[in-house]
Structures are given as structure tokens and as C-alpha cells.
mmCIF file of C-alpha atoms in Angstrom:
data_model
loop_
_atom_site.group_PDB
_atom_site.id
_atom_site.type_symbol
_atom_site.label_atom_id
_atom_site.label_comp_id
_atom_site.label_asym_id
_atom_site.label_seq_id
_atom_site.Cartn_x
_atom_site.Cartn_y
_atom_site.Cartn_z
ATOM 1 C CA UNK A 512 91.414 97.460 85.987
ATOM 2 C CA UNK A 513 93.943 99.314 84.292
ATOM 3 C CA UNK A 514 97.437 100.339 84.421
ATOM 4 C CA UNK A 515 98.385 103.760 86.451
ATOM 5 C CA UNK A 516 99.468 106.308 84.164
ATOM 6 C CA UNK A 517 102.368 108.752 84.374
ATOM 7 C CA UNK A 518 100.297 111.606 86.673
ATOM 8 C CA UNK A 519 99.288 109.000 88.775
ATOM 9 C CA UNK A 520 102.991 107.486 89.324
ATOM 10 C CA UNK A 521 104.496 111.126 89.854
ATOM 11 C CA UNK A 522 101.889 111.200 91.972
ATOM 12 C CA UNK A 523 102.679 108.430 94.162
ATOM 13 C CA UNK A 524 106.268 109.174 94.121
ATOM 14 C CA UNK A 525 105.671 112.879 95.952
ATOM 15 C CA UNK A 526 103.393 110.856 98.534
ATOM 16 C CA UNK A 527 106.197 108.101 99.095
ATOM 17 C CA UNK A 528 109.297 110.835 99.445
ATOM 18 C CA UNK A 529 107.470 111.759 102.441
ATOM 19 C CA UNK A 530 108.201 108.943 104.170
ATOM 20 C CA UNK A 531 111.477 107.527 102.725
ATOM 21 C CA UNK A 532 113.660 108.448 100.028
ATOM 22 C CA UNK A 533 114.095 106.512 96.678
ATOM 23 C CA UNK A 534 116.371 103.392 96.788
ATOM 24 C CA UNK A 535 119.490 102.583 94.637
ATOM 25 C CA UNK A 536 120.281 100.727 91.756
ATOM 26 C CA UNK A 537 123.977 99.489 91.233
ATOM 27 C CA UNK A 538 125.598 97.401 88.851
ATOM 28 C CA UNK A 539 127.396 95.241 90.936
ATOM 29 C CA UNK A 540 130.736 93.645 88.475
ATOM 30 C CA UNK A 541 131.264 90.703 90.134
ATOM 31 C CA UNK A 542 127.472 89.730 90.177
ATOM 32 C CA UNK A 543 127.538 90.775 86.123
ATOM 33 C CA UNK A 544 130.998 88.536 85.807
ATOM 34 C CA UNK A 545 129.156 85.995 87.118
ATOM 35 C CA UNK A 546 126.145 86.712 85.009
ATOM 36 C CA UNK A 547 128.261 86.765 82.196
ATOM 37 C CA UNK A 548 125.700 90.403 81.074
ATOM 38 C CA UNK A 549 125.435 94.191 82.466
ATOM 39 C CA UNK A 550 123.406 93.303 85.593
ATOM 40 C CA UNK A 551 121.815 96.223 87.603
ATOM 41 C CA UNK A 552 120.279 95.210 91.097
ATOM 42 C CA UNK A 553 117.649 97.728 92.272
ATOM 43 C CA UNK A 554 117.881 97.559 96.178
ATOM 44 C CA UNK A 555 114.481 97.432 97.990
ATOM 45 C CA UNK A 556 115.982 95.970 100.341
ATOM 46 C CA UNK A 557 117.821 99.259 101.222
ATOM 47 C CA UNK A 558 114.647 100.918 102.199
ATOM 48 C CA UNK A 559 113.622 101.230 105.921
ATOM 49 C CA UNK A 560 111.344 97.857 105.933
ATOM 50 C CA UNK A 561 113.936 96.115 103.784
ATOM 51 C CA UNK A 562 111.354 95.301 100.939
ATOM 52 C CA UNK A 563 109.319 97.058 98.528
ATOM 53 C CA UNK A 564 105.936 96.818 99.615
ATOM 54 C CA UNK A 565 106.631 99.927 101.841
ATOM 55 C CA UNK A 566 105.650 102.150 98.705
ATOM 56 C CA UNK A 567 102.707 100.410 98.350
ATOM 57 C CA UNK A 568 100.836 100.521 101.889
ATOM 58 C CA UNK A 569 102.371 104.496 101.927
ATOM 59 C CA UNK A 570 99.976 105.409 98.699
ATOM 60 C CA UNK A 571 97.201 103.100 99.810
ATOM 61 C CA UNK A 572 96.609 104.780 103.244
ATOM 62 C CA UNK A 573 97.044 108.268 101.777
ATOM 63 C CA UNK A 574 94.430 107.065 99.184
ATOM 64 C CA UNK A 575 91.900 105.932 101.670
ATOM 65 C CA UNK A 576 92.307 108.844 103.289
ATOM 66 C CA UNK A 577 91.937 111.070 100.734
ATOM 67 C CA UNK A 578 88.739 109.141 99.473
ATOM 68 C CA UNK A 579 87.227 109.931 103.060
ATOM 69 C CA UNK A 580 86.492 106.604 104.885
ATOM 70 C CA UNK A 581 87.237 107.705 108.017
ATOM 71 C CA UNK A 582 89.127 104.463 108.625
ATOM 72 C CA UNK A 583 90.075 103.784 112.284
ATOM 73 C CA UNK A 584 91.136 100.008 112.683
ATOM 74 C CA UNK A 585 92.982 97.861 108.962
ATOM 75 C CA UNK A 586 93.322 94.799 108.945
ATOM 76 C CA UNK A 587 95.102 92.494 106.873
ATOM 77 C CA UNK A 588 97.047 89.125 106.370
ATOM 78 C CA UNK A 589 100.836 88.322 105.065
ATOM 79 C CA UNK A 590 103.519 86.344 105.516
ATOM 80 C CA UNK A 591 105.588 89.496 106.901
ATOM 81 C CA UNK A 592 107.072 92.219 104.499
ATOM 82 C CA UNK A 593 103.164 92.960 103.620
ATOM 83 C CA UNK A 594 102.116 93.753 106.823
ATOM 84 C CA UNK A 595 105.049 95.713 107.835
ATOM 85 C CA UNK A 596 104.150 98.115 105.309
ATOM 86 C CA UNK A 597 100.343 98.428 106.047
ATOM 87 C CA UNK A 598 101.540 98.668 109.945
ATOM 88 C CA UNK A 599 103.902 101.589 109.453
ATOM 89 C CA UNK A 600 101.866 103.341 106.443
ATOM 90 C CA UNK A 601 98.557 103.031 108.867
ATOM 91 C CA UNK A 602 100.186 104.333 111.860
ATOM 92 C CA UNK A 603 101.856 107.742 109.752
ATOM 93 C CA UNK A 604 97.581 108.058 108.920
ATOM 94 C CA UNK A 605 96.431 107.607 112.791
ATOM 95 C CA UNK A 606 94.745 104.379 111.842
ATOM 96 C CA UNK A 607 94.915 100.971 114.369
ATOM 97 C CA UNK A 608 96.428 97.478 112.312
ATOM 98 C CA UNK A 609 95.494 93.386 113.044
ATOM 99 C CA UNK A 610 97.736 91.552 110.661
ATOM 100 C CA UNK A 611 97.150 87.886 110.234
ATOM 101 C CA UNK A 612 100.106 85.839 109.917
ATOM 102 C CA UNK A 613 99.826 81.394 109.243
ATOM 103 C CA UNK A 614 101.272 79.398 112.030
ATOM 104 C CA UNK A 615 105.055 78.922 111.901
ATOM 105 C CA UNK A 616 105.535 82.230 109.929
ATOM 106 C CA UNK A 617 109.029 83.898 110.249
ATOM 107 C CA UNK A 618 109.767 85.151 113.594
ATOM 108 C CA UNK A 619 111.814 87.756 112.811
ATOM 109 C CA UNK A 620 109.056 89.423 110.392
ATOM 110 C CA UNK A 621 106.024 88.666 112.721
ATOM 111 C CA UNK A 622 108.495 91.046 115.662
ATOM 112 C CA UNK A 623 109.367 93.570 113.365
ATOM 113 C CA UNK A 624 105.179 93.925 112.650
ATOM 114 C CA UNK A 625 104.865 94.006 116.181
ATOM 115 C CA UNK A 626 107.512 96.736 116.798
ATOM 116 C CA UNK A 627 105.701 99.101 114.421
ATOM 117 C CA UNK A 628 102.477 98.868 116.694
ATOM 118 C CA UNK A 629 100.421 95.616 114.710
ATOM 119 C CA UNK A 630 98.840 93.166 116.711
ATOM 120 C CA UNK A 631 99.269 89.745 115.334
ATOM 121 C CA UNK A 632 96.878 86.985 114.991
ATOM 122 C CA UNK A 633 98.160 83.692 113.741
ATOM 123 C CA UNK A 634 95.677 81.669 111.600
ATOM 124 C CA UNK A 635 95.783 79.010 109.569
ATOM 125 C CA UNK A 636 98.852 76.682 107.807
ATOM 126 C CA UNK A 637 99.442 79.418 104.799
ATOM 127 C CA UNK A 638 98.930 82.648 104.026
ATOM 128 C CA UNK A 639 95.259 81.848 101.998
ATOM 129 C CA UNK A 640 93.767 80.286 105.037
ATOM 130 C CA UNK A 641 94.987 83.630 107.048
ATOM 131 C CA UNK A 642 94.005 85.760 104.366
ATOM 132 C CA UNK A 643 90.285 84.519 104.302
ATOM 133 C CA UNK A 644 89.878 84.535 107.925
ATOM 134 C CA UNK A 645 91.508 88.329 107.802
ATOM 135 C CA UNK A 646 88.776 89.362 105.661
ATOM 136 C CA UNK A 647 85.722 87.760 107.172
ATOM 137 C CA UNK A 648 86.805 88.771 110.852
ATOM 138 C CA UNK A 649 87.544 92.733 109.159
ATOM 139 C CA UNK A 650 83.588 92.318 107.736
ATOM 140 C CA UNK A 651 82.251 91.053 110.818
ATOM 141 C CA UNK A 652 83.714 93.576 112.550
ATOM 142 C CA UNK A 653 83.004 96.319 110.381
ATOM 143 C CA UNK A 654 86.794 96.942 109.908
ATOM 144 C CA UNK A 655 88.823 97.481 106.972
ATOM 145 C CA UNK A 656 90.358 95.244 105.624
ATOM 146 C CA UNK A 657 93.322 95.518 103.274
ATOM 147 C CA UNK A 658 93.840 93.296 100.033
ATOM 148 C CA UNK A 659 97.036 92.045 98.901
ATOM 149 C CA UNK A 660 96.376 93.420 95.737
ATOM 150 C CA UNK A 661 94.524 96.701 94.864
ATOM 151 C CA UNK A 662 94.905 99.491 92.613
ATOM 152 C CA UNK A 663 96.477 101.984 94.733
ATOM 153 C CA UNK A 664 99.196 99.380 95.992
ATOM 154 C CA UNK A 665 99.897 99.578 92.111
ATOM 155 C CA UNK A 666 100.583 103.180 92.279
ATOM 156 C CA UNK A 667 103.069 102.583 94.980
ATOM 157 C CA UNK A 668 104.972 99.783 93.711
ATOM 158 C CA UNK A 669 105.038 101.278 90.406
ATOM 159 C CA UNK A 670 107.230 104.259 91.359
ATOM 160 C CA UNK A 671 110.555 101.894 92.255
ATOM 161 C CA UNK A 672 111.036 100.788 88.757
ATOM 162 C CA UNK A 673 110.108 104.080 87.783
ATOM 163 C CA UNK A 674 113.482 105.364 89.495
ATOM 164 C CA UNK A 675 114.968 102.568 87.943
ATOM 165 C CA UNK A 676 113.780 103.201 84.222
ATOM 166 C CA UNK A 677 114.830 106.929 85.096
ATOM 167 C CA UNK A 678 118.280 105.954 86.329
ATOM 168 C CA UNK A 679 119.703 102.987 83.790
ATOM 169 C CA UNK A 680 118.708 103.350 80.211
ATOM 170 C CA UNK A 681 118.400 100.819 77.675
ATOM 171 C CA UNK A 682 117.776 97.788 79.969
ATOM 172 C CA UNK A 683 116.959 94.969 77.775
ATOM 173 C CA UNK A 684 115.384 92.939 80.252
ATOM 174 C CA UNK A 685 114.159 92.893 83.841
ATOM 175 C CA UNK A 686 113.363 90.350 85.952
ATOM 176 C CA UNK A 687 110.379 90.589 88.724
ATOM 177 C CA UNK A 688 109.368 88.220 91.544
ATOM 178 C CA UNK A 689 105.367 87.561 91.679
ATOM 179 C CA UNK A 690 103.328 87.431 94.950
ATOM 180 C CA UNK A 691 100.353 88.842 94.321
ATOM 181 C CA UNK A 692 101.286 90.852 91.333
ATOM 182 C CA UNK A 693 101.596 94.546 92.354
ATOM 183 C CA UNK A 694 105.433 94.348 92.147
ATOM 184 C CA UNK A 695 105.743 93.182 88.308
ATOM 185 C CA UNK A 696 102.593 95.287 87.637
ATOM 186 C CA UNK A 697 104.187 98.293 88.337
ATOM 187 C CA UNK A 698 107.639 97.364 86.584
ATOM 188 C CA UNK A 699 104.978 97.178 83.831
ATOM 189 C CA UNK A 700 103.027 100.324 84.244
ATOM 190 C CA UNK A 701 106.455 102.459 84.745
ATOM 191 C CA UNK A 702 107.536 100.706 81.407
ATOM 192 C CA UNK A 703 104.554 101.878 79.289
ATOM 193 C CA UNK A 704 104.448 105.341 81.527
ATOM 194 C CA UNK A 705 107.935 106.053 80.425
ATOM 195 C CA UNK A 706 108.173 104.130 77.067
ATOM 196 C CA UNK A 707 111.036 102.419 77.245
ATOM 197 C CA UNK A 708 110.953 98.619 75.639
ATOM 198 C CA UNK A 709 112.466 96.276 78.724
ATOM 199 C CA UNK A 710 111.132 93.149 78.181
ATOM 200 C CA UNK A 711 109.336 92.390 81.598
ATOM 201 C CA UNK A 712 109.975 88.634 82.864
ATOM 202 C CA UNK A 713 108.242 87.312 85.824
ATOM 203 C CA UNK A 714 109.741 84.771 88.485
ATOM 204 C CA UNK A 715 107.571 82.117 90.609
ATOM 205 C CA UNK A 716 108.862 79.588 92.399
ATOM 206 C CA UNK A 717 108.829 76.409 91.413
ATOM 207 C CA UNK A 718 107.103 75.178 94.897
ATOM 208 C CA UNK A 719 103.970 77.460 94.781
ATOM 209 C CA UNK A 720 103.244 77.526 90.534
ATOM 210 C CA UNK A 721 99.915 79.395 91.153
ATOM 211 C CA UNK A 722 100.727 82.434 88.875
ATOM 212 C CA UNK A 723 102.947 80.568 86.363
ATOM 213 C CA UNK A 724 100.222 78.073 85.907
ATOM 214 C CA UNK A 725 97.712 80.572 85.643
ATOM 215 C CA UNK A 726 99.868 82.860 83.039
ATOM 216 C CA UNK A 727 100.113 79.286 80.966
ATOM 217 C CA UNK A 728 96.497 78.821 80.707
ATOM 218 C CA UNK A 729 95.209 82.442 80.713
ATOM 219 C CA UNK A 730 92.977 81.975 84.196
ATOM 220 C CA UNK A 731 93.488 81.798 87.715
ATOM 221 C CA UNK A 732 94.669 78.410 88.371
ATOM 222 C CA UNK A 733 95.669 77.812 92.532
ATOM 223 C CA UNK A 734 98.346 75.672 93.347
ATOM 224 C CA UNK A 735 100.151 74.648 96.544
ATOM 225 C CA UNK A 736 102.508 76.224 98.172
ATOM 226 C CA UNK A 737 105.196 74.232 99.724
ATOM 227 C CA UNK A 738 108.544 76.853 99.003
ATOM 228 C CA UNK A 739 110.569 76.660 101.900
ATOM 229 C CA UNK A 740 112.684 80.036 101.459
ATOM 230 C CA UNK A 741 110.845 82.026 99.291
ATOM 231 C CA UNK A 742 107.631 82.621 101.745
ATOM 232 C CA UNK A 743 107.233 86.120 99.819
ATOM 233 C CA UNK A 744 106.025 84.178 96.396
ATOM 234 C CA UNK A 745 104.374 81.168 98.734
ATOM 235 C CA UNK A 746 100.568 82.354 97.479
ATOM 236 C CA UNK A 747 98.321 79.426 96.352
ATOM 237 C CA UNK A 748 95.140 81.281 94.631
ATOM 238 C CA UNK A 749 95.785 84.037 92.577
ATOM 239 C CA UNK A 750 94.092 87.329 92.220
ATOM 240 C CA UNK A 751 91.796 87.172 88.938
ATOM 241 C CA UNK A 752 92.566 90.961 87.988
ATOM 242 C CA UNK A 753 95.859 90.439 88.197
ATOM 243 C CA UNK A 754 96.475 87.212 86.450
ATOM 244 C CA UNK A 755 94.316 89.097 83.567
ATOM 245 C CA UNK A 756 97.099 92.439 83.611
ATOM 246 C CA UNK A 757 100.313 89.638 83.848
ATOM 247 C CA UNK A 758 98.769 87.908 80.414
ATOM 248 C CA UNK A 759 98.500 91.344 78.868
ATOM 249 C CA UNK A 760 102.317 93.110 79.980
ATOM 250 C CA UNK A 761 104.167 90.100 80.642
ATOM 251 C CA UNK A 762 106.496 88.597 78.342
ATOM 252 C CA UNK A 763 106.887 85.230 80.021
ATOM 253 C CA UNK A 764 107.427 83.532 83.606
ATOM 254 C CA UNK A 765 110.342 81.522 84.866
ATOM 255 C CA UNK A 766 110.267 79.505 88.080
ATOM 256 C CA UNK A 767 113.203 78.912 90.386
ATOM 257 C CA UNK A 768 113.432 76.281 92.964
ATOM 258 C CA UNK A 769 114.699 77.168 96.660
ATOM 259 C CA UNK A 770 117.759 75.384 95.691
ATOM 260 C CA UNK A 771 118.180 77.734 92.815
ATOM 261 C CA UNK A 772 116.919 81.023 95.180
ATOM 262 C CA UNK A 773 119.575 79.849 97.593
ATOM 263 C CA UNK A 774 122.521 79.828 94.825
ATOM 264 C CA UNK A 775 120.934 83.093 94.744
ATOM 265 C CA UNK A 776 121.243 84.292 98.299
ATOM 266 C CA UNK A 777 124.730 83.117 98.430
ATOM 267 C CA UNK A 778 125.720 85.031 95.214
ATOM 268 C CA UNK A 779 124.409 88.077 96.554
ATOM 269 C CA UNK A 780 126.623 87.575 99.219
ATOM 270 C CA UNK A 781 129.506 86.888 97.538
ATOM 271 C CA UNK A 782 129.742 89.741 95.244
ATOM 272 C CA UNK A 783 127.147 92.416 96.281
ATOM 273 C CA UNK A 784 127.887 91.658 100.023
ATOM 274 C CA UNK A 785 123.948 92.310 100.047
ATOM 275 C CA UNK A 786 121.413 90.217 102.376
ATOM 276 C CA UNK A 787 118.532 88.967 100.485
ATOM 277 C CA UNK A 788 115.380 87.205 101.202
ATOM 278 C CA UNK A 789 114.680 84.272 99.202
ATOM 279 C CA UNK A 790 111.824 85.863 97.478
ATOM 280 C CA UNK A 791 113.843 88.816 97.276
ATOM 281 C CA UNK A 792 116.906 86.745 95.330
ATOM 282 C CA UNK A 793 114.377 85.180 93.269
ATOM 283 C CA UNK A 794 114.827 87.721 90.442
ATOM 284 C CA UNK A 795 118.667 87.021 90.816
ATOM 285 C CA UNK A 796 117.957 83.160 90.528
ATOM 286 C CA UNK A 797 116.255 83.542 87.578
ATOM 287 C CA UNK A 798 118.673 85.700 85.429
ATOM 288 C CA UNK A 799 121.355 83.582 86.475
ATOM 289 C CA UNK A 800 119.364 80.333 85.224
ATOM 290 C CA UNK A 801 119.083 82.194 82.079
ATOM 291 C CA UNK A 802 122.824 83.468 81.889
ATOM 292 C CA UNK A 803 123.174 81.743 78.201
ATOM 293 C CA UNK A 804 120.238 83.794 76.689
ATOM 294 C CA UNK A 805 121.188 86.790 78.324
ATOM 295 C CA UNK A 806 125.000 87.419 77.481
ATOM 296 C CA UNK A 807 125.937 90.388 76.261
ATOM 297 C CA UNK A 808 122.963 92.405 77.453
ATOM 298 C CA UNK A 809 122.101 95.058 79.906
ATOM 299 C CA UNK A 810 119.720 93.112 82.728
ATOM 300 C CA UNK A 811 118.193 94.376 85.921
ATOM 301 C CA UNK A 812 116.990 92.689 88.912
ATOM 302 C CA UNK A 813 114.584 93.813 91.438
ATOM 303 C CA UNK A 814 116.363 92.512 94.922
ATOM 304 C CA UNK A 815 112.510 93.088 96.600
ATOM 305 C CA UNK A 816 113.090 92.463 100.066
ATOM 306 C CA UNK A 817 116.107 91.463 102.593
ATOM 307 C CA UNK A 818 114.289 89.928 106.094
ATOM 308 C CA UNK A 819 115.708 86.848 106.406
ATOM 309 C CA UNK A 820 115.683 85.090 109.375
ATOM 310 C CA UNK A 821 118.859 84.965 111.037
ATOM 311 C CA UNK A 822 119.331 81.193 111.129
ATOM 312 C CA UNK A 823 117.729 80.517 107.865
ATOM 313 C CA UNK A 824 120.311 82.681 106.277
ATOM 314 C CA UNK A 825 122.835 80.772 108.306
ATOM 315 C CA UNK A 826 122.093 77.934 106.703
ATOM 316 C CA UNK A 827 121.478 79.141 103.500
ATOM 317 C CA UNK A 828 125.273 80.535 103.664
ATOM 318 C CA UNK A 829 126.270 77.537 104.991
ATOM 319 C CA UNK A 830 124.795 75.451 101.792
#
């Protein structure tokens, strides 16, 4: 598997513009007094989902139709901002969704799948056990079923930093929250499409080291899971292909602990007056763990998602 090129990303955009329009990026002078460097938030969680993975399900549906299959039911598994995107980019195509969620997942992201016409199945205690019970219900059934990680959810993804790298020149470094990869994969395939230098960092948290275990050794590695607030990053087995792309684009991983992520949520807050998830403050977290190495320079941060539950974020606030 490779990275998609430059036709493929302008590509992707056109597709995605049909649906929503690109998002902002700010620098935000409180958040870079803080930071004590130029930061530059990139707001995914302005879109109409609140997260990024919106591009991603809007290029993979258009794909699969394009490619023929005739498609009529997808199914899939998440712990919410996943499955809101394969729910409304299915529905623009005509095609039926079954998203499978792990018991005790957030309510407020299981009713917004719900709203966009998913029916939810809960399975499981985390997202792998839903995940493999997803995809052998999908094959029994002889539906579709819809990985967390593919090629043309690359394509999607890849066109937000792609307005970014457009937008702010010169960024010295970005950091990029890791699920299952297809958001710092396409920071890294606008990067070499454009050919700009940023050095790409990844951010895991600290309660679910799958990916920063497996970028340490060079091989999937699982791990548990246990993050309380950052449910977005909560995977425990990693995908092979894109542990092997991370290795090869990836300049290093930092993890963050929901303590850190909620420093995070709180700063947002503060100075942006911006709602963030916690995997969507992750990226923040990280750069301002970092502050020391990074003054002086020009840093972005992908703010990935904003569905928080309402009480968790009171709480989080209240911290």
C-alpha cells in the first residue's frame, strides 16, 4: 500500500466539496501564548459531523460506487465519529448502514448515528470485540462491510491537511492523533504531495499504547485500551499496513494521558473558546507537553473531532 498522490488528493477534494466545504485553520494567540510557539489549530471539528472522518467515508462510498459493487446494505463498527461518517456518506450513495458500537459507548455519538438513519448494534466491551463481530456478521450476511482503515479513507483524510499545507506555510511541525492511522497518513501523503518539510509527529494515548508500541518495535504490537476520554485513539490491535506506512513517514510518537488530554480540553476552552473531544485535544496535549522543544516555531494541530458528551465535558471543565 502506498501513499495517494497529488491527482488522487485533488481528486478527493472535488468529491468532498460536494458535500461540505473545507474547514478552517486559525492561529489562535492565546493558545500560542500559552504554547510559548506560532500554533495553528485546523478545525475538524467545524465540519458538519464535528470530526474529520467525514472526508473519509465521503471518498470511500463514491469509490465503491464508482468501482461498481452495487452495494446495498455497509456495515461497520466505531466508537462514534467513524460511523457517523459511513452513515451520512452511505445514505448521499442510496446505500442501508449497521454500525457496531461496544457496550457503554458515548450516548451522544451512538444518537447522532442514529439520527443520520444507522441502526446500531452494541457488541462487545471495546471497539475490537465490535469490530470482529461487525465483520463476520457483514460476511455471513453477504454485506459490506467497511474497515477502519482502507485506501480510499486515505484519500479522504488526506485532503484536510492538504488545505492546511495550502493555507499556512512553513509549518515546522504538526501534530496528529492516531486511531487507526488514516488521519496522520494523510497529513503524510499531503506533505510529500505538496513538498513541504513539516515534520509529522503522531499522538497515542498513554492508556491504549497499541500504535506507539508498535512504531517502537517496527510490528503490530496490541495493547489495551483503558483511556477514559480519548475513546477516538482507544484501539487495541493495530492495522499491519498501517503500522508499516507510520514507520516509513513518521518522525516519532508521543503519548498523552487523559489527565494531560483534559489540560487539553480545558485550554481549548480557555483561549480558542472551541469544544474538543479528548481524542480530538490530543494533538493539543501533546504540543503543549512539548512546549520547551517547540519555542519559537510555527506548530499546527489537527483539533480532529468535537462530540463530547455533555456531562463528560462538564466534568472535564470542572477539573
Amino acid at each position: 500500500m502506498t501513499l495517494p498522490t497529488r491527482p488522487t488528493i485533488e481528486d478527493a477534494c472535488r468529491i468532498i466539496y460536494e458535500a461540505i466545504p473545507p474547514t478552517a485553520q486559525y492561529c489562535w494567540p492565546l493558545l500560542s501564548h500559552r504554547a510559548g510557539c506560532e500554533v495553528w489549530l485546523k478545525h475538524e471539528n467545524h465540519g458538519p459531523l464535528g470530526a474529520f472522518k467525514t472526508r473519509g467515508g465521503l471518498v470511500y462510498f463514491r469509490r465503491l460506487r464508482q468501482a461498481g459493487g452495487g452495494v446495498r446494505v455497509a456495515v461497520t463498527a466505531t466508537r462514534g465519529n467513524f460511523g457517523q461518517a459511513v452513515a451520512f456518506a452511505a445514505r448521499r450513495e442510496g446505500v442501508q448502514t449497521v454500525v457496531y458500537v461496544p457496550r457503554g459507548n458515548s450516548p451522544g455519538k451512538n444518537l447522532a448515528m442514529q439520527s443520520l438513519g444507522a441502526k446500531l448494534v452494541e457488541y462487545g466491551d471495546d471497539f475490537e470485540q465490535a469490530r470482529l463481530e461487525a465483520r463476520r456478521w457483514a460476511e455471513a450476511e453477504g454485506h459490506h462491510y467497511v474497515p477502519s482503515f482502507h485506501p480510499w479513507l486515505l484519500e479522504g483524510t488526506a485532503t484536510c491537511p492538504w488545505e492546511l499545507f495550502r493555507a499556512v506555510e512553513s509549518i515546522d511541525v504538526a501534530f496528529v492523533p492516531i486511531g487507526m492511522g488514516s488521519g496522520i497518513l494523510g497529513m503524510c501523503a499531503a506533505r510529500a504531495a505538496l513538498g513541504v518539510h513539516t515534520e509529522i509527529v503522531g499522538v497515542v494515548s498513554a492508556h491504549a499504547p497499541a500504535y506507539y508500541e508498535s512504531f517502537q518495535r517496527r510490528q503490530p504490537v496490541t495493547a489495551p485500551a483503558r483511556t477514559r476520554l480519548a475513546d477516538g485513539m482507544a484501539v487495541p490491535a493495530p492495522d499491519a499496513a498501517a503500522v508499516e506506512l507510520i514507520c516509513a513517514h513518521v518522525s516519532r510518537i508521543v503519548m498523552v494521558t487523559d489527565d494531560d488530554v483534559a489540560a487539553a480540553m480545558r485550554a481549548l476552552f480557555d483561549d480558542t473558546h472551541n469544544v474538543a473531544e479528548g481524542a480530538g485535544a490530543a494533538s493539543v496535549a501533546a504540543l503543549l507537553k512539548e512546549r520547551d522543544r517547540l519555542r519559537g516555531k510555527r506548530v499546527a494541530a489537527v483539533l480532529t473531532g468535537g462530540n463530547v458528551d455533555r456531562a463528560m465535558f462538564a466534568e472535564v471543565l470542572a477539573g
